[in-house]
Amino acid sequence: MDRTIGNFVGVLRSADVRVSPAETLDAMAALDIIGIENRRLMQDSLSIILAKSPEEKRQFNLCFDRFFSFSPVADNLSDLQPLRDSYQQAVSASAGGDEEVEADVKNRRTVAPANRTRSSHLGNILLKGDANDFSLALTRAATAVKLDGMRTLRDRPIYARRVMVHMGVGALDDEIEQMGKSASASDQAIASLLVSARRYLQDQVRDYVDQQYLTLVDGTGNRFITDAIASSRLTNMQVYYFSQLRGIVEKLARQLAKRHARKVKIQNRGQLDVRRTIRKNLKHDGALFEVAFKQTRQRRPRLFVICDVSGSVKN
């Protein structure tokens, strides 16, 4: 759970919610006390510790719902109910397959026993419709392929494919191919069901990766655009990015003002300034109570901005 909270803090920071290491440790200590069984209590406690301003509270609630939510997966699993009903019918039909096996043997056809495993592990999860098993397999695969390594929109289909491979889509494809070649009617029916389940799996993984991209990489929905604008040449920038450009310039201006507003700390070290030392101690009748050192005075820089607002250089 500590690693999970660390990942969640990274999501908050990507959403411009400032969280310090000390606050992260406080959040972990709070969870040790309240536990994770009560979702509402967990959300309120972490919100008090990690989010300060009303804007940060809003971003926190959005990130929390995205990061600790599996309801879309659980809800969408109900779409497979017709497939599960057909699967049960096919299994029931194959239960009395002794006569079919005897007929196949007489016709010298090779048919597997009716009570053998009818699908791969991934196929069993899809056809049984257990939302917990499906969510667990999905999150384990996402952790194994390091889904938080996404950085651009082009990475999403790549990581979606990696998640499916880690979940065992290769074994599922082999099972579909084997059953498709089988002479048993029940195997043919189950192969057809697994094909539909595989399409469903692909849609669910793609939606999950898209959701995780918004959560892990771009919690506010604007960070990717902001980074792209900040690293682009002004002459190559599209017109519809101009509205985002003003906010970036204001942010850079605040950083410049903060940097140049720092006061120079005077330290008592360096080369001794004899004249200043004698002059400062005249009030002490020449006793050297105060020592002065030679220091180079650092003046605050001045920033001049020259703007040409003519129409020829509007862009």
Coordinates of C-alpha atoms in Angstrom, one line a residue:
M1 CA 0.0 0.0 0.0
D2 CA 2.9 2.3 0.6
R3 CA 3.9 1.9 -3.1
T4 CA 0.4 2.6 -4.1
I5 CA 0.2 5.8 -2.1
G6 CA 3.6 6.8 -3.6
N7 CA 2.1 6.3 -7.1
F8 CA -1.0 8.3 -6.1
V9 CA 1.2 11.2 -4.9
G10 CA 2.9 11.2 -8.2
V11 CA -0.5 11.5 -9.9
L12 CA -1.4 14.4 -7.6
R13 CA 1.8 16.2 -8.5
S14 CA 1.2 15.7 -12.2
A15 CA -2.2 17.4 -11.6
D16 CA -0.4 20.4 -10.0
V17 CA -1.2 19.4 -6.4
R18 CA 1.8 20.2 -4.3
V19 CA 2.6 17.3 -2.0
S20 CA 5.8 17.3 0.1
P21 CA 7.6 14.1 1.2
A22 CA 6.6 14.8 4.8
E23 CA 2.9 15.0 3.8
T24 CA 3.3 11.7 2.0
L25 CA 4.6 10.1 5.2
D26 CA 1.7 11.6 7.1
A27 CA -0.7 10.0 4.6
M28 CA 0.9 6.6 5.0
A29 CA 0.7 6.9 8.8
A30 CA -2.9 7.9 8.6
L31 CA -3.8 4.8 6.5
D32 CA -2.1 2.6 9.2
I33 CA -4.6 4.0 11.6
I34 CA -7.8 4.1 9.6
G35 CA -7.2 1.3 7.2
I36 CA -8.5 1.0 3.6
E37 CA -11.8 -0.7 4.2
N38 CA -13.9 2.5 4.3
R39 CA -13.4 4.3 0.9
R40 CA -15.1 7.5 2.0
L41 CA -13.1 7.8 5.2
M42 CA -9.9 7.1 3.2
Q43 CA -10.7 9.8 0.7
D44 CA -11.5 12.4 3.3
S45 CA -8.5 11.7 5.4
L46 CA -6.1 11.8 2.5
S47 CA -7.8 15.0 1.2
I48 CA -7.2 16.7 4.6
I49 CA -3.5 15.8 4.5
L50 CA -2.5 16.2 0.9
A51 CA -4.8 18.9 -0.5
K52 CA -4.8 22.5 0.8
S53 CA -6.6 25.0 -1.4
P54 CA -10.1 24.6 -2.9
E55 CA -8.6 24.1 -6.3
E56 CA -6.3 21.4 -5.0
K57 CA -9.3 19.7 -3.3
R58 CA -11.1 19.6 -6.6
Q59 CA -8.1 18.1 -8.4
F60 CA -7.6 15.7 -5.5
N61 CA -11.1 14.3 -5.8
L62 CA -10.8 13.9 -9.5
C63 CA -7.5 12.1 -9.2
F64 CA -8.8 9.9 -6.4
D65 CA -11.8 8.8 -8.3
R66 CA -9.7 7.9 -11.3
F67 CA -6.9 6.2 -9.5
F68 CA -8.9 4.1 -7.0
S69 CA -11.8 3.2 -9.3
F70 CA -12.7 -0.1 -11.0
S71 CA -16.4 0.5 -11.4
P72 CA -16.3 0.9 -15.2
V73 CA -14.7 -2.5 -15.5
A74 CA -17.2 -4.1 -13.1
D75 CA -20.2 -2.5 -14.8
N76 CA -19.0 -3.4 -18.3
L77 CA -18.6 -7.1 -17.4
S78 CA -22.4 -7.3 -17.4
D79 CA -22.2 -6.9 -21.2
L80 CA -20.8 -10.5 -21.3
Q81 CA -23.9 -12.0 -19.6
P82 CA -25.3 -13.3 -22.9
L83 CA -22.0 -14.9 -23.7
R84 CA -21.9 -16.5 -20.3
D85 CA -25.4 -17.9 -20.8
S86 CA -24.4 -19.4 -24.1
Y87 CA -21.2 -20.8 -22.6
Q88 CA -23.2 -22.6 -19.9
Q89 CA -25.5 -24.0 -22.5
A90 CA -22.5 -25.3 -24.5
V91 CA -20.9 -26.8 -21.4
S92 CA -24.2 -28.5 -20.5
A93 CA -24.6 -29.9 -24.0
S94 CA -21.1 -31.2 -23.9
A95 CA -21.7 -32.9 -20.5
G96 CA -23.7 -35.7 -22.2
G97 CA -21.1 -36.0 -24.9
D98 CA -20.5 -39.8 -24.4
E99 CA -22.7 -40.7 -27.3
E100 CA -21.0 -38.1 -29.5
V101 CA -17.6 -39.4 -28.6
E102 CA -18.7 -43.0 -29.4
A103 CA -20.0 -41.9 -32.8
D104 CA -16.8 -40.0 -33.5
V105 CA -14.7 -43.0 -32.6
K106 CA -16.8 -45.2 -35.0
N107 CA -16.2 -42.6 -37.7
R108 CA -12.4 -42.6 -36.8
R109 CA -12.4 -38.9 -35.8
T110 CA -10.3 -37.7 -33.0
V111 CA -12.3 -35.7 -30.4
A112 CA -11.1 -34.7 -27.0
P113 CA -13.1 -35.8 -24.0
A114 CA -16.0 -33.7 -23.1
N115 CA -14.9 -32.9 -19.6
R116 CA -11.5 -31.4 -20.5
T117 CA -10.7 -27.7 -19.9
R118 CA -12.7 -25.7 -22.4
S119 CA -10.8 -22.4 -22.4
S120 CA -7.6 -20.8 -21.3
H121 CA -7.2 -19.0 -17.9
L122 CA -8.0 -15.7 -19.5
G123 CA -10.9 -17.2 -21.3
N124 CA -12.3 -18.6 -18.1
I125 CA -12.1 -15.2 -16.4
L126 CA -14.0 -13.6 -19.3
L127 CA -16.7 -16.3 -19.5
K128 CA -17.2 -16.6 -15.8
G129 CA -17.7 -12.8 -15.5
D130 CA -16.0 -12.4 -12.1
A131 CA -15.3 -8.6 -12.0
N132 CA -12.7 -9.0 -9.1
D133 CA -10.7 -11.6 -11.0
F134 CA -10.8 -9.5 -14.2
S135 CA -9.7 -6.3 -12.3
L136 CA -7.0 -8.1 -10.5
A137 CA -5.6 -9.6 -13.7
L138 CA -5.8 -6.3 -15.4
T139 CA -4.0 -4.3 -12.7
R140 CA -1.3 -7.0 -12.3
A141 CA -0.6 -6.9 -16.0
A142 CA -0.5 -3.0 -15.9
T143 CA 2.0 -3.2 -13.0
A144 CA 4.1 -5.8 -14.7
V145 CA 4.4 -3.8 -18.0
K146 CA 5.0 -0.6 -16.0
L147 CA 2.1 1.3 -17.4
D148 CA 3.2 4.5 -15.6
G149 CA 6.0 4.7 -18.1
M150 CA 3.6 6.2 -20.7
R151 CA 4.7 9.7 -21.7
T152 CA 2.9 10.5 -25.0
L153 CA -0.4 9.7 -26.7
R154 CA 1.4 7.4 -29.1
D155 CA 2.5 5.2 -26.2
R156 CA -1.1 4.1 -25.4
P157 CA -1.6 1.4 -28.1
I158 CA 1.9 0.0 -27.4
Y159 CA 1.1 -0.4 -23.7
A160 CA -2.4 -1.7 -24.4
R161 CA -0.8 -4.5 -26.4
R162 CA 1.7 -5.2 -23.7
V163 CA -1.1 -5.5 -21.1
M164 CA -3.0 -8.0 -23.3
V165 CA 0.1 -10.1 -23.8
H166 CA 0.8 -10.2 -20.1
M167 CA -2.8 -11.2 -19.3
G168 CA -2.4 -14.2 -21.6
V169 CA -4.0 -13.3 -24.9
G170 CA -1.5 -15.5 -26.7
A171 CA -2.8 -18.6 -24.9
L172 CA -6.4 -17.4 -25.6
D173 CA -5.6 -17.1 -29.3
D174 CA -4.1 -20.6 -29.3
E175 CA -7.2 -22.0 -27.6
I176 CA -9.5 -20.3 -30.1
E177 CA -7.5 -21.7 -33.0
Q178 CA -7.5 -25.3 -31.6
M179 CA -11.2 -25.2 -30.8
G180 CA -12.0 -23.8 -34.2
K181 CA -10.4 -26.7 -35.8
S182 CA -12.2 -29.2 -33.6
A183 CA -14.9 -31.4 -35.1
S184 CA -17.0 -31.1 -31.9
A185 CA -20.0 -28.8 -32.1
S186 CA -19.5 -27.7 -28.5
D187 CA -15.9 -26.7 -29.2
Q188 CA -17.0 -24.8 -32.2
A189 CA -19.6 -22.9 -30.1
I190 CA -17.1 -22.1 -27.3
A191 CA -14.6 -20.9 -29.9
S192 CA -17.1 -18.5 -31.3
L193 CA -17.9 -17.2 -27.7
L194 CA -14.2 -16.8 -27.0
V195 CA -13.8 -14.7 -30.2
S196 CA -16.5 -12.3 -28.9
A197 CA -14.9 -12.3 -25.5
R198 CA -11.5 -11.4 -27.0
R199 CA -13.0 -8.4 -28.8
Y200 CA -14.5 -7.4 -25.5
L201 CA -11.1 -7.8 -23.8
Q202 CA -9.4 -5.6 -26.3
D203 CA -12.0 -2.8 -25.8
Q204 CA -11.7 -3.0 -22.0
V205 CA -7.9 -2.9 -22.0
R206 CA -7.9 0.1 -24.4
D207 CA -10.3 2.0 -22.3
Y208 CA -8.4 1.2 -19.1
V209 CA -5.1 2.4 -20.7
D210 CA -6.7 5.6 -21.8
Q211 CA -8.1 6.2 -18.3
Q212 CA -4.7 5.5 -16.8
Y213 CA -3.0 7.9 -19.2
L214 CA -5.3 10.7 -18.0
T215 CA -4.6 9.7 -14.4
L216 CA -0.9 8.9 -14.4
V217 CA 0.5 11.1 -17.1
D218 CA -2.0 14.0 -17.5
G219 CA -4.0 14.4 -14.4
T220 CA -5.3 17.8 -15.3
G221 CA -5.8 17.1 -19.0
N222 CA -3.5 20.0 -19.9
R223 CA -0.1 19.0 -18.8
F224 CA 0.8 17.2 -22.1
I225 CA -0.4 20.3 -24.1
T226 CA 1.6 22.6 -21.8
D227 CA 4.8 20.6 -22.2
A228 CA 4.3 20.5 -25.9
I229 CA 3.8 24.2 -26.2
A230 CA 6.7 25.0 -23.9
S231 CA 9.1 23.0 -26.0
S232 CA 7.9 24.2 -29.4
R233 CA 9.1 27.0 -31.6
L234 CA 6.8 30.0 -31.7
T235 CA 7.0 30.1 -35.5
N236 CA 5.7 26.5 -35.7
M237 CA 2.9 26.8 -33.2
Q238 CA -0.7 26.4 -34.3
V239 CA -3.2 29.2 -33.7
Y240 CA -5.4 27.2 -31.4
Y241 CA -2.5 26.9 -28.9
F242 CA -2.3 30.7 -28.4
S243 CA -4.9 30.7 -25.6
Q244 CA -2.7 28.2 -23.7
L245 CA 0.4 30.3 -24.4
R246 CA -0.6 33.2 -22.1
G247 CA -0.8 30.9 -19.1
I248 CA 2.6 29.5 -19.8
V249 CA 4.2 32.9 -20.2
E250 CA 2.6 34.0 -16.9
K251 CA 4.1 31.0 -15.1
L252 CA 7.5 31.7 -16.5
A253 CA 7.2 35.3 -15.4
R254 CA 6.4 34.3 -11.9
Q255 CA 9.5 32.0 -11.9
L256 CA 11.7 34.9 -13.1
A257 CA 10.3 37.2 -10.5
K258 CA 10.9 34.7 -7.7
R259 CA 14.4 33.9 -8.9
H260 CA 15.5 37.6 -9.1
A261 CA 13.8 38.6 -5.9
R262 CA 16.1 36.5 -3.8
K263 CA 18.1 38.4 -1.2
V264 CA 21.9 38.0 -1.1
K265 CA 22.9 36.5 2.2
I266 CA 25.8 38.3 3.8
Q267 CA 28.3 35.9 5.3
N268 CA 31.1 36.9 7.6
R269 CA 34.0 35.4 5.8
G270 CA 36.5 36.3 3.1
Q271 CA 39.2 38.9 3.1
L272 CA 39.3 41.3 6.0
D273 CA 38.5 44.9 5.2
V274 CA 40.7 46.9 7.6
R275 CA 39.3 50.3 6.9
R276 CA 35.7 49.3 7.3
T277 CA 36.6 47.4 10.5
I278 CA 38.2 50.4 12.1
R279 CA 35.4 52.7 11.0
K280 CA 32.7 50.4 12.4
N281 CA 34.5 50.2 15.7
L282 CA 35.0 53.9 16.3
K283 CA 31.9 53.9 18.5
H284 CA 33.5 51.3 20.7
D285 CA 36.6 53.5 21.3
G286 CA 38.6 51.4 18.8
A287 CA 37.9 48.0 20.4
L288 CA 37.3 45.5 17.6
F289 CA 33.9 44.2 18.5
E290 CA 32.7 44.2 14.8
V291 CA 34.7 42.8 11.9
A292 CA 34.0 43.7 8.3
F293 CA 35.0 41.7 5.3
K294 CA 35.6 42.7 1.6
Q295 CA 32.5 41.5 -0.4
T296 CA 31.4 42.0 -3.9
R297 CA 28.0 43.6 -4.0
Q298 CA 25.5 41.7 -6.1
R299 CA 23.0 43.9 -7.8
R300 CA 19.6 42.6 -8.8
P301 CA 19.3 42.3 -12.5
R302 CA 16.9 44.3 -14.6
L303 CA 14.8 42.7 -17.3
F304 CA 13.8 44.7 -20.3
V305 CA 11.2 43.4 -22.7
I306 CA 10.9 44.9 -26.2
C307 CA 7.6 44.1 -27.9
D308 CA 6.8 44.7 -31.6
V309 CA 3.0 44.8 -31.9
S310 CA 2.8 45.5 -35.6
G311 CA 0.6 43.3 -37.8
S312 CA 3.6 41.9 -39.8
V313 CA 4.9 40.0 -36.7
K314 CA 1.5 39.1 -35.1
N315 CA 2.2 35.4 -35.0

